[in-house]
Coordinates of N, CA and C in Angstrom, one line a residue:
X1 N 52.1 -41.0 26.8 CA 50.8 -41.2 26.0 C 51.1 -41.7 24.6
X2 N 52.3 -41.5 24.1 CA 52.5 -41.8 22.7 C 52.3 -43.3 22.4
X3 N 52.7 -44.2 23.3 CA 52.5 -45.6 22.9 C 51.1 -46.0 22.8
X4 N 50.1 -45.2 23.4 CA 48.7 -45.6 23.3 C 48.0 -45.0 22.1
X5 N 48.6 -44.0 21.5 CA 47.9 -43.4 20.3 C 47.5 -44.3 19.2
X6 N 48.4 -45.4 19.0 CA 48.0 -46.3 18.0 C 47.0 -47.3 18.4
X7 N 46.7 -47.5 19.7 CA 45.8 -48.5 20.1 C 44.4 -48.0 20.1
X8 N 44.2 -46.7 20.3 CA 42.8 -46.2 20.4 C 42.4 -45.5 19.1
X9 N 41.2 -45.9 18.6 CA 40.7 -45.4 17.4 C 39.9 -44.1 17.7
X10 N 40.0 -43.1 16.9 CA 39.2 -41.9 17.1 C 38.9 -41.2 15.8
X11 N 37.8 -40.6 15.8 CA 37.4 -39.8 14.6 C 38.1 -38.5 14.5
X12 N 38.7 -38.0 15.6 CA 39.2 -36.7 15.7 C 40.7 -36.7 15.7
X13 N 41.3 -36.4 14.6 CA 42.7 -36.3 14.4 C 43.2 -34.9 14.9
X14 N 44.5 -34.7 14.8 CA 45.1 -33.5 15.4 C 44.4 -32.2 14.8
X15 N 44.4 -32.1 13.6 CA 43.9 -30.9 12.9 C 42.4 -30.6 13.3
X16 N 41.6 -31.7 13.2 CA 40.2 -31.6 13.5 C 39.9 -31.2 14.9
X17 N 40.8 -31.7 15.8 CA 40.6 -31.5 17.2 C 40.8 -30.0 17.6
X18 N 41.8 -29.4 17.0 CA 42.1 -28.0 17.3 C 41.1 -27.1 16.7
X19 N 40.3 -27.5 15.7 CA 39.3 -26.6 15.1 C 37.9 -27.0 15.5
X20 N 37.7 -28.0 16.3 CA 36.4 -28.6 16.6 C 35.4 -27.6 17.2
X21 N 35.8 -26.9 18.2 CA 34.9 -25.9 18.9 C 34.5 -24.8 17.9
X22 N 35.5 -24.3 17.3 CA 35.2 -23.1 16.3 C 34.3 -23.5 15.2
X23 N 34.5 -24.7 14.7 CA 33.7 -25.2 13.5 C 32.3 -25.6 14.0
X24 N 32.2 -26.2 15.1 CA 30.9 -26.7 15.6 C 30.0 -25.6 16.2
X25 N 30.6 -24.6 16.8 CA 29.8 -23.7 17.6 C 29.8 -22.2 17.1
X26 N 30.3 -22.0 15.9 CA 30.4 -20.7 15.3 C 29.1 -20.2 14.6
X27 N 28.3 -21.1 14.2 CA 27.0 -20.8 13.5 C 25.9 -20.5 14.6
X28 N 24.9 -19.8 14.1 CA 23.8 -19.5 15.1 C 23.2 -20.8 15.6
X29 N 23.1 -21.9 14.8 CA 22.5 -23.1 15.2 C 23.5 -23.8 16.3
X30 N 24.8 -23.7 16.0 CA 25.7 -24.2 16.9 C 25.8 -23.5 18.2
X31 N 25.6 -22.2 18.2 CA 25.6 -21.4 19.4 C 24.4 -21.7 20.3
X32 N 23.2 -21.9 19.6 CA 22.0 -22.2 20.3 C 22.2 -23.6 21.0
X33 N 22.7 -24.6 20.3 CA 23.0 -25.9 20.8 C 23.9 -25.8 22.0
X34 N 25.0 -25.1 21.9 CA 25.9 -24.9 23.0 C 25.2 -24.3 24.2
X35 N 24.4 -23.3 24.0 CA 23.7 -22.6 25.1 C 22.7 -23.6 25.8
X36 N 22.0 -24.4 25.0 CA 21.0 -25.3 25.6 C 21.8 -26.4 26.4
X37 N 22.9 -26.9 25.9 CA 23.7 -27.9 26.6 C 24.2 -27.4 27.9
X38 N 24.7 -26.2 27.9 CA 25.3 -25.5 29.1 C 24.2 -25.3 30.1
X39 N 23.1 -24.9 29.7 CA 22.0 -24.7 30.7 C 21.6 -26.0 31.4
X40 N 21.5 -27.0 30.6 CA 21.2 -28.3 31.2 C 22.3 -28.8 32.1
X41 N 23.5 -28.7 31.7 CA 24.6 -29.1 32.6 C 24.6 -28.2 33.9
X42 N 24.4 -27.0 33.8 CA 24.3 -26.1 35.0 C 23.2 -26.5 36.0
X43 N 22.0 -27.0 35.4 CA 21.0 -27.4 36.2 C 21.4 -28.7 37.1
X44 N 22.1 -29.6 36.4 CA 22.5 -30.8 37.0 C 23.6 -30.4 38.1
X45 N 24.5 -29.6 37.8 CA 25.6 -29.2 38.7 C 25.0 -28.5 40.0
X46 N 23.9 -27.8 39.9 CA 23.4 -27.1 41.0 C 22.8 -28.1 42.0
X47 N 22.5 -29.3 41.6 CA 22.0 -30.4 42.5 C 23.1 -31.2 43.2
X48 N 24.3 -31.0 42.8 CA 25.4 -31.8 43.4 C 26.1 -31.0 44.5
X49 N 26.5 -31.8 45.6 CA 27.3 -31.1 46.6 C 28.6 -30.7 46.1
X50 N 29.2 -29.7 46.6 CA 30.5 -29.2 46.2 C 31.5 -29.5 47.3
X51 N 32.6 -30.1 47.0 CA 32.9 -30.7 45.7 C 32.4 -32.1 45.6
X52 N 32.0 -32.5 44.4 CA 31.7 -33.9 44.1 C 32.6 -34.4 43.0
X53 N 32.8 -35.7 42.8 CA 33.6 -36.2 41.7 C 32.7 -36.3 40.5
X54 N 33.1 -35.7 39.5 CA 32.3 -35.7 38.2 C 33.2 -36.4 37.2
X55 N 32.6 -37.4 36.4 CA 33.3 -38.1 35.3 C 32.6 -37.7 34.0
X56 N 33.3 -37.2 33.1 CA 32.8 -37.0 31.8 C 33.5 -37.9 30.8
X57 N 32.7 -38.9 30.3 CA 33.2 -39.8 29.3 C 32.9 -39.2 27.9
X58 N 34.0 -39.1 27.2 CA 33.9 -38.5 25.9 C 34.0 -36.9 26.1
X59 N 35.0 -36.5 26.9 CA 35.1 -35.1 27.3 C 35.6 -34.2 26.1
X60 N 36.1 -34.7 25.1 CA 36.4 -33.9 23.9 C 37.3 -32.8 24.3
X61 N 37.0 -31.6 23.9 CA 37.8 -30.4 24.1 C 37.6 -29.8 25.5
X62 N 36.9 -30.4 26.3 CA 36.7 -30.0 27.7 C 35.7 -28.9 28.0
X63 N 34.8 -28.7 27.1 CA 33.7 -27.6 27.3 C 33.0 -27.8 28.6
X64 N 32.5 -29.1 28.8 CA 31.7 -29.4 30.0 C 32.6 -29.5 31.2
X65 N 33.8 -30.0 31.0 CA 34.8 -30.1 32.1 C 35.0 -28.8 32.7
X66 N 35.2 -27.8 31.9 CA 35.5 -26.4 32.3 C 34.4 -25.9 33.1
X67 N 33.2 -26.1 32.7 CA 32.0 -25.6 33.4 C 31.9 -26.3 34.8
X68 N 32.1 -27.6 34.8 CA 32.0 -28.3 36.1 C 33.1 -27.8 37.1
X69 N 34.3 -27.6 36.5 CA 35.4 -27.1 37.4 C 35.1 -25.7 37.9
X70 N 34.5 -24.9 37.1 CA 34.2 -23.5 37.6 C 33.1 -23.6 38.6
X71 N 32.3 -24.6 38.7 CA 31.3 -24.8 39.7 C 31.9 -25.5 41.0
X72 N 33.2 -25.7 41.0 CA 33.8 -26.2 42.2 C 33.9 -27.7 42.3
X73 N 33.6 -28.4 41.2 CA 33.7 -29.9 41.2 C 35.1 -30.4 40.9
X74 N 35.3 -31.6 41.4 CA 36.5 -32.4 41.1 C 36.1 -33.2 39.8
X75 N 36.9 -33.0 38.7 CA 36.4 -33.6 37.4 C 37.5 -34.5 36.9
X76 N 37.0 -35.6 36.3 CA 37.8 -36.6 35.6 C 37.2 -36.6 34.2
X77 N 38.1 -36.4 33.2 CA 37.6 -36.5 31.8 C 38.4 -37.5 31.1
X78 N 37.6 -38.3 30.3 CA 38.2 -39.4 29.5 C 37.8 -39.2 28.0
X79 N 38.7 -39.4 27.1 CA 38.4 -39.3 25.7 C 39.4 -40.2 24.9
X80 N 39.0 -40.8 23.8 CA 39.8 -41.6 23.0 C 40.8 -40.8 22.1
X81 N 40.7 -39.5 22.0 CA 41.5 -38.7 21.1 C 42.6 -38.0 22.0
X82 N 43.8 -38.3 21.8 CA 44.9 -37.6 22.5 C 44.9 -36.1 22.1
X83 N 44.5 -35.8 20.9 CA 44.5 -34.4 20.4 C 43.4 -33.6 21.1
X84 N 42.2 -34.3 21.2 CA 41.1 -33.6 21.9 C 41.5 -33.3 23.4
X85 N 42.2 -34.3 24.0 CA 42.7 -34.2 25.4 C 43.7 -33.0 25.5
X86 N 44.5 -32.8 24.5 CA 45.5 -31.7 24.4 C 44.7 -30.4 24.5
X87 N 43.7 -30.3 23.8 CA 42.8 -29.1 23.8 C 42.2 -28.9 25.2
X88 N 41.7 -29.9 25.7 CA 41.0 -29.9 27.0 C 42.0 -29.5 28.1
X89 N 43.1 -30.0 28.1 CA 44.1 -29.7 29.1 C 44.5 -28.2 29.0
X90 N 44.7 -27.7 27.8 CA 45.0 -26.3 27.7 C 43.9 -25.4 28.2
X91 N 42.6 -25.8 27.8 CA 41.5 -25.1 28.2 C 41.3 -25.0 29.7
X92 N 41.7 -26.1 30.4 CA 41.4 -26.2 31.9 C 42.7 -26.1 32.7
X93 N 43.8 -25.6 32.1 CA 45.0 -25.5 32.8 C 45.1 -24.7 34.1
X94 N 44.1 -23.8 34.2 CA 44.1 -22.9 35.4 C 43.5 -23.6 36.6
X95 N 42.9 -24.8 36.4 CA 42.3 -25.5 37.5 C 43.2 -26.6 38.0
X96 N 43.1 -26.9 39.2 CA 44.0 -28.0 39.8 C 43.2 -29.3 40.0
X97 N 41.8 -29.1 40.1 CA 41.0 -30.3 40.5 C 40.4 -31.0 39.3
X98 N 41.4 -31.3 38.4 CA 41.0 -32.0 37.1 C 42.0 -33.0 36.8
X99 N 41.6 -34.2 36.2 CA 42.5 -35.2 35.7 C 41.9 -35.7 34.4
X100 N 42.8 -35.9 33.4 CA 42.4 -36.4 32.1 C 43.0 -37.7 31.8
X101 N 42.2 -38.5 31.2 CA 42.7 -39.9 30.8 C 42.4 -40.2 29.4
X102 N 43.3 -40.8 28.7 CA 43.2 -41.3 27.4 C 42.5 -42.7 27.4
X103 N 41.3 -42.8 26.8 CA 40.7 -44.1 26.8 C 39.3 -43.9 26.3
X104 N 38.6 -45.1 26.2 CA 37.3 -45.2 25.6 C 36.3 -45.5 26.8
X105 N 35.1 -45.0 26.6 CA 34.1 -45.3 27.7 C 33.7 -46.7 27.9
X106 N 33.8 -47.5 26.8 CA 33.5 -48.9 26.9 C 34.4 -49.7 27.9

């Protein structure tokens, strides 16, 4: 992955990536935002056969990837930040039905 780090531009560097979830979702507003997003995702997941292939473009720290995996889906996550992918991989390491890719959605 190292040779690609210089090719892909990202707003999330190493330090910001490891602090992203804590900083974004530790406030009451952030917690509400997280809850609403998760509820919406769970509604969508309930309508998919299990297992389905799910692609999350811009998967970041893997918050949604983890939820889809817990619902029994096969998940592919792509993100331009190798550091965000590091966080996502650690978060989802207990699952086998997941693959992460360094790249941009475009």
